[in-house]
mmCIF file of C-alpha atoms in Angstrom:
data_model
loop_
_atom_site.group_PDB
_atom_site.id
_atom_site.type_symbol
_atom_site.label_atom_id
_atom_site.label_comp_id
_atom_site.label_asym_id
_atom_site.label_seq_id
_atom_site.Cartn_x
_atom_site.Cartn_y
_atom_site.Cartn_z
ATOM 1 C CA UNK A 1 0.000 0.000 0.000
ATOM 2 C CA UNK A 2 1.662 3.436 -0.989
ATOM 3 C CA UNK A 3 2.029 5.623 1.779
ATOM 4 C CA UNK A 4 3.014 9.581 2.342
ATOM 5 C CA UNK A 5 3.687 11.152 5.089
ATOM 6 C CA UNK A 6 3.853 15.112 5.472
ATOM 7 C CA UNK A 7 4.514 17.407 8.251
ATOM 8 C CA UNK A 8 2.340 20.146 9.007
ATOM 9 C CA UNK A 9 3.521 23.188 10.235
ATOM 10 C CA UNK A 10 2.437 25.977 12.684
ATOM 11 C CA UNK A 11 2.616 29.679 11.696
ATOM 12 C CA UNK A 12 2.724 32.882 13.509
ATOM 13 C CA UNK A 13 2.099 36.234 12.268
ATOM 14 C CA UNK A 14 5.220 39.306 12.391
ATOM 15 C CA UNK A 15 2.921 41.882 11.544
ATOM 16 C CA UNK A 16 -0.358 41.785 11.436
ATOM 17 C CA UNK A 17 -2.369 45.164 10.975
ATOM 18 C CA UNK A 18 -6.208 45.453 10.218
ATOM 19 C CA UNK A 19 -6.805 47.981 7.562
ATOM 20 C CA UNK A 20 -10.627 48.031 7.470
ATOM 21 C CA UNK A 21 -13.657 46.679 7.146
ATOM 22 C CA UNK A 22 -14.755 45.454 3.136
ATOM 23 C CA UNK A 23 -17.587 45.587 1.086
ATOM 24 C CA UNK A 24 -18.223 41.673 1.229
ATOM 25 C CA UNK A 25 -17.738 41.930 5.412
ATOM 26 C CA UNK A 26 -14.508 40.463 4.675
ATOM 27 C CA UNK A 27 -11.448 42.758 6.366
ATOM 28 C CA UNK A 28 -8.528 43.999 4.945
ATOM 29 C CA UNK A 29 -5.062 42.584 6.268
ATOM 30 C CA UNK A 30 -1.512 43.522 6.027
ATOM 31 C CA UNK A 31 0.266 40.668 7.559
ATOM 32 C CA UNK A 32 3.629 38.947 7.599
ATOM 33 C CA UNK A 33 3.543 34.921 7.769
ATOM 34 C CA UNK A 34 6.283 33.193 9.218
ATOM 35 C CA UNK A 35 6.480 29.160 9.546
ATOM 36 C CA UNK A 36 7.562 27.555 12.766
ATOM 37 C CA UNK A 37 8.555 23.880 13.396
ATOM 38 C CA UNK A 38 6.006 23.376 15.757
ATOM 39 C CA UNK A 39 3.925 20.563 13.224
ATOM 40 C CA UNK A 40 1.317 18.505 12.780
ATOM 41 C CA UNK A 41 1.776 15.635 11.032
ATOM 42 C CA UNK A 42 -0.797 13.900 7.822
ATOM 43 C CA UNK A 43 -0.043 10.319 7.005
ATOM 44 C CA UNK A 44 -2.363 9.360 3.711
ATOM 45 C CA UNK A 45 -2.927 5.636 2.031
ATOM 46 C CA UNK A 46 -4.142 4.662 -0.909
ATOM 47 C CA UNK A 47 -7.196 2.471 -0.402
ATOM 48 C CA UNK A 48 -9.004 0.443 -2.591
ATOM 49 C CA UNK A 49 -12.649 1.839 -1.983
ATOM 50 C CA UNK A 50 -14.068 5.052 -3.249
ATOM 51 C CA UNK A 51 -14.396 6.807 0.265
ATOM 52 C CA UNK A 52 -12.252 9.252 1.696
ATOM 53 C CA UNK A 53 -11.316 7.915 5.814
ATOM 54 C CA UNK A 54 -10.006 10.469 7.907
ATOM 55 C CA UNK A 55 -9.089 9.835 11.929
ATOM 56 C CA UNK A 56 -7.420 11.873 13.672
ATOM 57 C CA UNK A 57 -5.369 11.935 17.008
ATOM 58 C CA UNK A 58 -4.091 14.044 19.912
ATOM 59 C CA UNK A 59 -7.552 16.539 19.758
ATOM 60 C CA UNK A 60 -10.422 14.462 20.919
ATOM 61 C CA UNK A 61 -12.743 17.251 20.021
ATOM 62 C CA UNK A 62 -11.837 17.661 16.112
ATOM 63 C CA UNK A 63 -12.129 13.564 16.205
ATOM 64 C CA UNK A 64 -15.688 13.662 17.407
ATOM 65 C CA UNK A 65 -16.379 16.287 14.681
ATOM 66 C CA UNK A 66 -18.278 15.024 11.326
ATOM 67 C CA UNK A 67 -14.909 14.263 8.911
ATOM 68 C CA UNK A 68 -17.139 16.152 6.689
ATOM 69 C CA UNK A 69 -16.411 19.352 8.370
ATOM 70 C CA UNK A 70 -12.450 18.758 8.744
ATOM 71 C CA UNK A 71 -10.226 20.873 5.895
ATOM 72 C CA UNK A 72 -8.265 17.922 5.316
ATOM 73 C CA UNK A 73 -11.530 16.040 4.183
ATOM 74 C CA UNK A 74 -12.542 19.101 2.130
ATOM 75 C CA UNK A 75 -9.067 19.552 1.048
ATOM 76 C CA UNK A 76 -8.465 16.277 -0.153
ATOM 77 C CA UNK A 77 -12.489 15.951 -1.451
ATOM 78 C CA UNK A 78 -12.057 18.964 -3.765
ATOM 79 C CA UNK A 79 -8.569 17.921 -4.897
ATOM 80 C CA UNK A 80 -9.953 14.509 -6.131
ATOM 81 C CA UNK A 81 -13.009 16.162 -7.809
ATOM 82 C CA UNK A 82 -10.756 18.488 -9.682
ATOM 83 C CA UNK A 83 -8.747 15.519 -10.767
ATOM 84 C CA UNK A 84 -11.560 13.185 -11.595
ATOM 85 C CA UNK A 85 -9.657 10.312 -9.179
ATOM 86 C CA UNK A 86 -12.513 7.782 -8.310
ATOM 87 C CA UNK A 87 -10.169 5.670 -5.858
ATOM 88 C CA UNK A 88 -10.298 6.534 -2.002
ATOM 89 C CA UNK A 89 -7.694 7.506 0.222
ATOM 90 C CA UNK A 90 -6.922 6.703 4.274
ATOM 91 C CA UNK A 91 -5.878 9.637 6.082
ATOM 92 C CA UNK A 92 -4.451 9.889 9.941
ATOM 93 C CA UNK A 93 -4.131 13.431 11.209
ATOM 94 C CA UNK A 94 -1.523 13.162 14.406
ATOM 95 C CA UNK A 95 -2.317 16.623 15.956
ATOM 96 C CA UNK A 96 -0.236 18.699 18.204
ATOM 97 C CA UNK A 97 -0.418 22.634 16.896
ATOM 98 C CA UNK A 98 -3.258 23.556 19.651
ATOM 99 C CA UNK A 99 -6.528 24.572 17.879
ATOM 100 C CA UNK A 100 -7.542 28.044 18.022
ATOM 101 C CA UNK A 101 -4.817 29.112 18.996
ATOM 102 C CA UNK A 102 -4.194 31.671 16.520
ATOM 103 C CA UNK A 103 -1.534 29.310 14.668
ATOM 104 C CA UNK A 104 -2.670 28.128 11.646
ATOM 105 C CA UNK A 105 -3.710 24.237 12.074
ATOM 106 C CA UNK A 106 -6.276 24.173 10.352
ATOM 107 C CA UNK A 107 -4.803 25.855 7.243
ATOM 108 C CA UNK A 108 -2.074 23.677 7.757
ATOM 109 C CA UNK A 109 -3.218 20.588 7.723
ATOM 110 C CA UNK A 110 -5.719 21.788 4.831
ATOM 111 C CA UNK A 111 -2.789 22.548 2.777
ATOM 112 C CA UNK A 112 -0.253 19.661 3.899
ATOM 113 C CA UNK A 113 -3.307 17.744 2.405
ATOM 114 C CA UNK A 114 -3.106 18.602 -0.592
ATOM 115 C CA UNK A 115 0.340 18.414 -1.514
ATOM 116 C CA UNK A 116 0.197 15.168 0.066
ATOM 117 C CA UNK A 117 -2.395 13.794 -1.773
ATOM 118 C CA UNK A 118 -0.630 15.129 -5.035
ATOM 119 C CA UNK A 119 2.396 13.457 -3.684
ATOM 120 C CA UNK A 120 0.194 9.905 -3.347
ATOM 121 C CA UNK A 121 -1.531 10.158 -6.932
ATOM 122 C CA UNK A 122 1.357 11.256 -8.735
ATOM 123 C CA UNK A 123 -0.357 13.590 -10.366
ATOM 124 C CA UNK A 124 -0.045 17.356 -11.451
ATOM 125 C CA UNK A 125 -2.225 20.474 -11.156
ATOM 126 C CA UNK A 126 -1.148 24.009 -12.174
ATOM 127 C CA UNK A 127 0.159 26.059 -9.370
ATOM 128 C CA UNK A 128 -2.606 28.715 -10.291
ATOM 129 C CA UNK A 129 -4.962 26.666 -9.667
ATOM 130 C CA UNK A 130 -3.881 24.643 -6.786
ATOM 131 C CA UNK A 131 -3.695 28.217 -5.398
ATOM 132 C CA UNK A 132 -7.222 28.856 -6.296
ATOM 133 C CA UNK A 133 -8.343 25.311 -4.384
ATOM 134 C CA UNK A 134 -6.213 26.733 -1.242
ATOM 135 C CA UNK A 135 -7.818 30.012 -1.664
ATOM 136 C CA UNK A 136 -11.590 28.259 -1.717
ATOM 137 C CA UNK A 137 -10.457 26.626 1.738
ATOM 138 C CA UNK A 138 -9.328 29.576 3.824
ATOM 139 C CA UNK A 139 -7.607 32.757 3.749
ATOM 140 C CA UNK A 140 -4.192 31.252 4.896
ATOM 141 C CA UNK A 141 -4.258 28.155 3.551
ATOM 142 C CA UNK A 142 -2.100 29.652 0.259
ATOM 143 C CA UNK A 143 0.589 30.692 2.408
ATOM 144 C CA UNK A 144 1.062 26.977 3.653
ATOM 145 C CA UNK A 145 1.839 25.950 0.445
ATOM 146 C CA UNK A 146 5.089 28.209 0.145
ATOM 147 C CA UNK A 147 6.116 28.703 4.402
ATOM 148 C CA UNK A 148 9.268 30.530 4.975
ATOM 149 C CA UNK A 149 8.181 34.385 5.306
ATOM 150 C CA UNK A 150 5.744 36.156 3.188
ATOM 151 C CA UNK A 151 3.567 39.199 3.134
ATOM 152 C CA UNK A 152 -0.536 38.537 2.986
ATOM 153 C CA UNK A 153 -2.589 41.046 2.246
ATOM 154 C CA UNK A 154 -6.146 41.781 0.918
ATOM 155 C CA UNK A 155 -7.906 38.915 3.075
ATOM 156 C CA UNK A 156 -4.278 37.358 3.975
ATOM 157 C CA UNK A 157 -4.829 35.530 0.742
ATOM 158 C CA UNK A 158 -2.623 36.940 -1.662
ATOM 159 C CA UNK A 159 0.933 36.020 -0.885
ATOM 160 C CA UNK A 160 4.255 37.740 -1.848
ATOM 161 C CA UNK A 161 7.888 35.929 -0.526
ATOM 162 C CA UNK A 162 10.331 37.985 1.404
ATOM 163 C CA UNK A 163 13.602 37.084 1.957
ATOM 164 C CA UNK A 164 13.911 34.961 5.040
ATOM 165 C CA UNK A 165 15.737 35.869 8.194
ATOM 166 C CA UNK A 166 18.041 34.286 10.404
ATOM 167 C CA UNK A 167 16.665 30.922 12.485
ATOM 168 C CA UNK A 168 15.215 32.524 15.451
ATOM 169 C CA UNK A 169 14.223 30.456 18.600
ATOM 170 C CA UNK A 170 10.321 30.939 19.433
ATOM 171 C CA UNK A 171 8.537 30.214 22.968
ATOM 172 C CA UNK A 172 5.043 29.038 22.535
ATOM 173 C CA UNK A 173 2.935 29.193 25.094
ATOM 174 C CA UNK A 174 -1.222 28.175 24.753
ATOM 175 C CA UNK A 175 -2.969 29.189 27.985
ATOM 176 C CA UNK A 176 -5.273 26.471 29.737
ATOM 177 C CA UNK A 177 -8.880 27.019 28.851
ATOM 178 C CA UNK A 178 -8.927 30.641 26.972
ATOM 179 C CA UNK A 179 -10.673 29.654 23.296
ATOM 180 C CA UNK A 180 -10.457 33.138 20.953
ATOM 181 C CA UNK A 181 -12.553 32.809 17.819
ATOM 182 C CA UNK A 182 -11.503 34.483 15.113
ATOM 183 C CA UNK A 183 -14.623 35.772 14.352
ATOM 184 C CA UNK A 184 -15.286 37.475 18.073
ATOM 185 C CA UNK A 185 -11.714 38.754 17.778
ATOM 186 C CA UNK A 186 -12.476 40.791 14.544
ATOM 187 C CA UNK A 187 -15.770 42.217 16.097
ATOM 188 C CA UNK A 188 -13.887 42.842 19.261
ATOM 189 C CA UNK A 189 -11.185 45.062 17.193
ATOM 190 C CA UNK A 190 -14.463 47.022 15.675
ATOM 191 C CA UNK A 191 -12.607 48.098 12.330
ATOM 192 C CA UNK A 192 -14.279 50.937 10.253
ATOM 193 C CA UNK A 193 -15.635 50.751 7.213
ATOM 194 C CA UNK A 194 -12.720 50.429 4.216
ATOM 195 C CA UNK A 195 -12.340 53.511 1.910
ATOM 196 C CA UNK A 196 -10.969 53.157 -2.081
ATOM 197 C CA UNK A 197 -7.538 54.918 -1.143
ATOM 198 C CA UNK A 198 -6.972 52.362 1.797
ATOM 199 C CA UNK A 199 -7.685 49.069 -0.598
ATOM 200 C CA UNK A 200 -4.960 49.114 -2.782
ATOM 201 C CA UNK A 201 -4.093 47.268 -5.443
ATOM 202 C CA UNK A 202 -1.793 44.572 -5.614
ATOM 203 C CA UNK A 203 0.667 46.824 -7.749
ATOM 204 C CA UNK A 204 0.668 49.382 -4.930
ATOM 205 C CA UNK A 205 3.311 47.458 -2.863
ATOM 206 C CA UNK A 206 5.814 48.371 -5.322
ATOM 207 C CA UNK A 207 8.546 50.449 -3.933
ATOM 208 C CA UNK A 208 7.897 53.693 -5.568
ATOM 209 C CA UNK A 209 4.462 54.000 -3.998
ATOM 210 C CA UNK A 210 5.647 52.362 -0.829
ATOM 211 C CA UNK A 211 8.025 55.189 -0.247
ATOM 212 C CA UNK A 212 5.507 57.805 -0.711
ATOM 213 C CA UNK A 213 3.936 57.455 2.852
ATOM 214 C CA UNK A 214 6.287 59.190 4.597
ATOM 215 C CA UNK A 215 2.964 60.673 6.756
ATOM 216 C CA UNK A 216 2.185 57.711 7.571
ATOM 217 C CA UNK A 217 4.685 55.723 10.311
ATOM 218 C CA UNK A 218 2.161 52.891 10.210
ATOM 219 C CA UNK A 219 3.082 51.797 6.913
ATOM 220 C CA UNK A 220 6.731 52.950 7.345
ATOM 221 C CA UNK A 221 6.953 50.247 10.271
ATOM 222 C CA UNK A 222 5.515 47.586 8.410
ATOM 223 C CA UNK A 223 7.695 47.836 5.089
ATOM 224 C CA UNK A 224 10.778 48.576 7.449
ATOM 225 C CA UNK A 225 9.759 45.029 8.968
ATOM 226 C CA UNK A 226 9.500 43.157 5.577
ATOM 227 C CA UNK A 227 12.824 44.410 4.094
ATOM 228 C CA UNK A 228 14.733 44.176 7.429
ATOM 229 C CA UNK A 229 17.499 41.216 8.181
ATOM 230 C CA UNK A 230 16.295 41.939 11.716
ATOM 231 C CA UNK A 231 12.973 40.579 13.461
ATOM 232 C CA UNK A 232 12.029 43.685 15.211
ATOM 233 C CA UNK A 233 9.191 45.373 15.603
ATOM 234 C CA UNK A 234 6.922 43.443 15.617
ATOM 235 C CA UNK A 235 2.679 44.471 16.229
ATOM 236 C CA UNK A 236 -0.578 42.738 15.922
ATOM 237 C CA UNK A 237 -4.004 44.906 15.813
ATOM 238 C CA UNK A 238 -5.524 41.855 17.948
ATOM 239 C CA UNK A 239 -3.675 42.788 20.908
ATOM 240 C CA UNK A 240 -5.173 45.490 22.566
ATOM 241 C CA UNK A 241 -8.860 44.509 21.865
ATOM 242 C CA UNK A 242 -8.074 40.413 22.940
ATOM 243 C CA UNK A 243 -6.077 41.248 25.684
ATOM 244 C CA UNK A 244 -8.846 43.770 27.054
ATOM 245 C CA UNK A 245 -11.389 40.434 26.939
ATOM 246 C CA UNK A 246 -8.327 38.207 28.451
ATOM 247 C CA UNK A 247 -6.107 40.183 30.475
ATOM 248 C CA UNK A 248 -4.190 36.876 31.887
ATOM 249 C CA UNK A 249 -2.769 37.073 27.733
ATOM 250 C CA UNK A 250 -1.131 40.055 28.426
ATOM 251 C CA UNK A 251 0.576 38.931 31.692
ATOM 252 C CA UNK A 252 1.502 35.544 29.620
ATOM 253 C CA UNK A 253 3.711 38.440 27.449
ATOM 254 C CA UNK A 254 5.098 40.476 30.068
ATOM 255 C CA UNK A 255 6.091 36.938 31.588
ATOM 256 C CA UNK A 256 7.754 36.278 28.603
ATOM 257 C CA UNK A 257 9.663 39.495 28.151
ATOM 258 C CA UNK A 258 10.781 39.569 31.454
ATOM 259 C CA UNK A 259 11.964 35.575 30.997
ATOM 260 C CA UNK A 260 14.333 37.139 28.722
ATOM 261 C CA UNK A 261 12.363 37.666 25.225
ATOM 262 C CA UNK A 262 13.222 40.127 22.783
ATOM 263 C CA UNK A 263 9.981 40.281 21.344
ATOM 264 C CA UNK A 264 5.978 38.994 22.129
ATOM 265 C CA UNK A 265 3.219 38.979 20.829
ATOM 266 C CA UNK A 266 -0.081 37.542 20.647
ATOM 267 C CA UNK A 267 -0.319 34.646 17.849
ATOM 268 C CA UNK A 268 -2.585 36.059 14.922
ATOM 269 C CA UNK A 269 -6.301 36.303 16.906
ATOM 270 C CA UNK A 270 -5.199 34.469 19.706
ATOM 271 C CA UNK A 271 -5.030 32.569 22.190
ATOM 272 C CA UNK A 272 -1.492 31.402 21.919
ATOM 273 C CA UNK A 273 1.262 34.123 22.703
ATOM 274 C CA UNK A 274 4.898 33.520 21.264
ATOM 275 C CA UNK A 275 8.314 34.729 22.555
ATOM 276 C CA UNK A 276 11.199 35.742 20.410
ATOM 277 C CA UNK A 277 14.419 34.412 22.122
ATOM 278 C CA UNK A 278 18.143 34.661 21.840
ATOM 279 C CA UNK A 279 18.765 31.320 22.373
ATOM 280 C CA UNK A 280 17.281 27.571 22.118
ATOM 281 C CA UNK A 281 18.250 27.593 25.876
ATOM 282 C CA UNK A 282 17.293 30.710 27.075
ATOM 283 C CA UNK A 283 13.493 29.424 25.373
ATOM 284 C CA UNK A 284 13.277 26.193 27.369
ATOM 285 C CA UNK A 285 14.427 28.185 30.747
ATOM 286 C CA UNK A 286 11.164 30.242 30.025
ATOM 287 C CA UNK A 287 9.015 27.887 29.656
ATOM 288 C CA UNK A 288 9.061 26.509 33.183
ATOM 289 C CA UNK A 289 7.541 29.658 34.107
ATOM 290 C CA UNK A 290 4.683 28.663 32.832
ATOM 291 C CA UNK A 291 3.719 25.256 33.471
ATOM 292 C CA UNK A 292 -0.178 25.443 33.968
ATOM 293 C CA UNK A 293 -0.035 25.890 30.213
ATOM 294 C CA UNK A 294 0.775 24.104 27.138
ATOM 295 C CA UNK A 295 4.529 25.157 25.816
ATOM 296 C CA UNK A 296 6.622 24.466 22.938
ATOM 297 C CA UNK A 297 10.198 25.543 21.809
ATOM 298 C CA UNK A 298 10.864 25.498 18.637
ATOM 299 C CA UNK A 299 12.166 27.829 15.722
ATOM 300 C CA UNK A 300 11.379 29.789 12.659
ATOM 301 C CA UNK A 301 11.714 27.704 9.308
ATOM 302 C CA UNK A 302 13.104 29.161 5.975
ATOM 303 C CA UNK A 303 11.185 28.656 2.714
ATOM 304 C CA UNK A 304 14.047 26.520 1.570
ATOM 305 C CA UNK A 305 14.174 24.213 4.521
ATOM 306 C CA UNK A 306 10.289 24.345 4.090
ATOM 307 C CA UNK A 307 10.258 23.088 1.066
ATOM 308 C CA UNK A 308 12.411 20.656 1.511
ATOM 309 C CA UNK A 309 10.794 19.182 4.454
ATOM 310 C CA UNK A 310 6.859 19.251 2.457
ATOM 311 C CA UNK A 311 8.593 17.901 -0.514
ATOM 312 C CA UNK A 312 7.111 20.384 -2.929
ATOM 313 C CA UNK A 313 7.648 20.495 -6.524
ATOM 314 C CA UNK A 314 7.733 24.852 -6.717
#
């Protein structure tokens, strides 16, 4: 029986700043991705019946869930559609990124299924349009199928590379019963309504227009951030509106900064908070500080190393 097996991996968000609210209800986002080794892990068999099985381990509340509703299933569901494969597929899900956390799992594992299930058929798709299948799935599922470090914007959707920076060593820590949905976190932030001259086009992010903000030290920080070698300054528009709701999320930061961080921040909506640290060591130190929660050391991966670990083909 031919077998694949694919790690997952974990994101967390640089920058993340909340633009405005859209026409379709939809925000706008200007966000830098970055991959972490913190991963999940897909393991997918052919089969010989028509069904797609999915089972997954280490969240007992995503295995009592309809399969149905999983991204992998849908992943993997519209994949074979699109490729008009009538032959079924076993998939085991071995999860460890903590849901709703603000990490990416889902998105993950939704796009870890698909290259994994183009890695078990042998077959090819266009990039374009396995792009447009990711898209269909959820806003950051595209990014997953690239990692390293990249820019999102429009819905976090639309992904540009940036160079990547030098391995960093990144504190995890998900707090013990505090659930943030993204959906309550982007009515909690209460974003106005977009205008035309805040929507720009992809085009705008060249560098002539990007250097004709110079009102504007919003956007100055956030392209100093994606051209510098350095991972400073980092911001998320979450933060003050989740932390308001959870205060304990904000002492989980100053706990980290004080345990000898650089930087922290609260992971995309929340409710995981990460720590930027010097060292490997330093990190695991930390982390005994907060042992009531869950905590993982681990440490930024490259788009190279990426793609060498997902086994992609671009």
């Amino acid at each position: 029986m031919r077998e694949v097996r694919i790690p997952s991996f974990a994101k967390i968000n640089l920058r993340l700043d909340i633009v405005g609210k859209r026409a379709d209800n939809y925000h706008e986002l200007r966000t830098i991705f970055q991959t972490i080794s913190l991963h999940d892990e897909l393991h997918l068999y052919a089969s010989r019946h028509s069904r797609i099985s999915l089972s997954i381990r280490g969240n007992d509340r995503l295995a009592q869930e309809p399969i149905e509703k999983n991204l992998v299933y849908r992943a993997v569901d519209r994949l074979r559609r699109e490729l008009k494969i009538c032959t079924g597929v076993e998939i085991d899900l071995y999860k460890k990124i903590p849901a709703g956390g603000g990490l990416g799992g889902g998105s993950s594992n939704a796009a870890a299924a698909l290259l994994g299930y183009l890695q078990l058929t042998r077959k090819r798709i266009s990039l374009e349009r396995l792009i447009e299948i990711a898209t269909s799935l959820g806003a950051d599922v595209p990014f997953f199928l690239f990692g390293g470090r990249a820019l999102g914007v429009n819905k976090g959707d639309e992904i540009y590379p940036l160079d990547d920076l030098k391995k960093h060593a990144i504190l995890v820590v998900a707090p013990q019963g505090i659930h943030v949905p993204t959906p309550d976190a982007f009515r909690w932030v209460d974003a106005s309504p977009l205008t035309s001259s805040q929507a720009p086009a992809p085009r705008a992010f060249s560098s002539r227009r990007l250097t004709n903000f110079p009102s504007n030290p919003k956007l100055s920080g956030f392209c100093a951030l994606c051209w510098s070698a350095q991972l400073a300054g980092l911001s998320n528009d979450f933060e003050a509106a989740v932390f308001r709701r959870h205060p304990r999320l904000a002492t989980i930061k100053r706990g980290l900064l004080r345990a000898g961080a650089t930087e922290a921040m609260l992971a995309g909506s929340g409710s995981a908070v990460f720590g930027v640290f010097p060292s490997p060591a330093l990190a695991r130190r930390a982390a005994v500080g907060f042992s009531s929660d869950q905590t993982f050391v681990c440490e930024t991966i490259s788009r190279d190393r990426y793609k060498r670990l997902v086994k992609t083909a671009f």
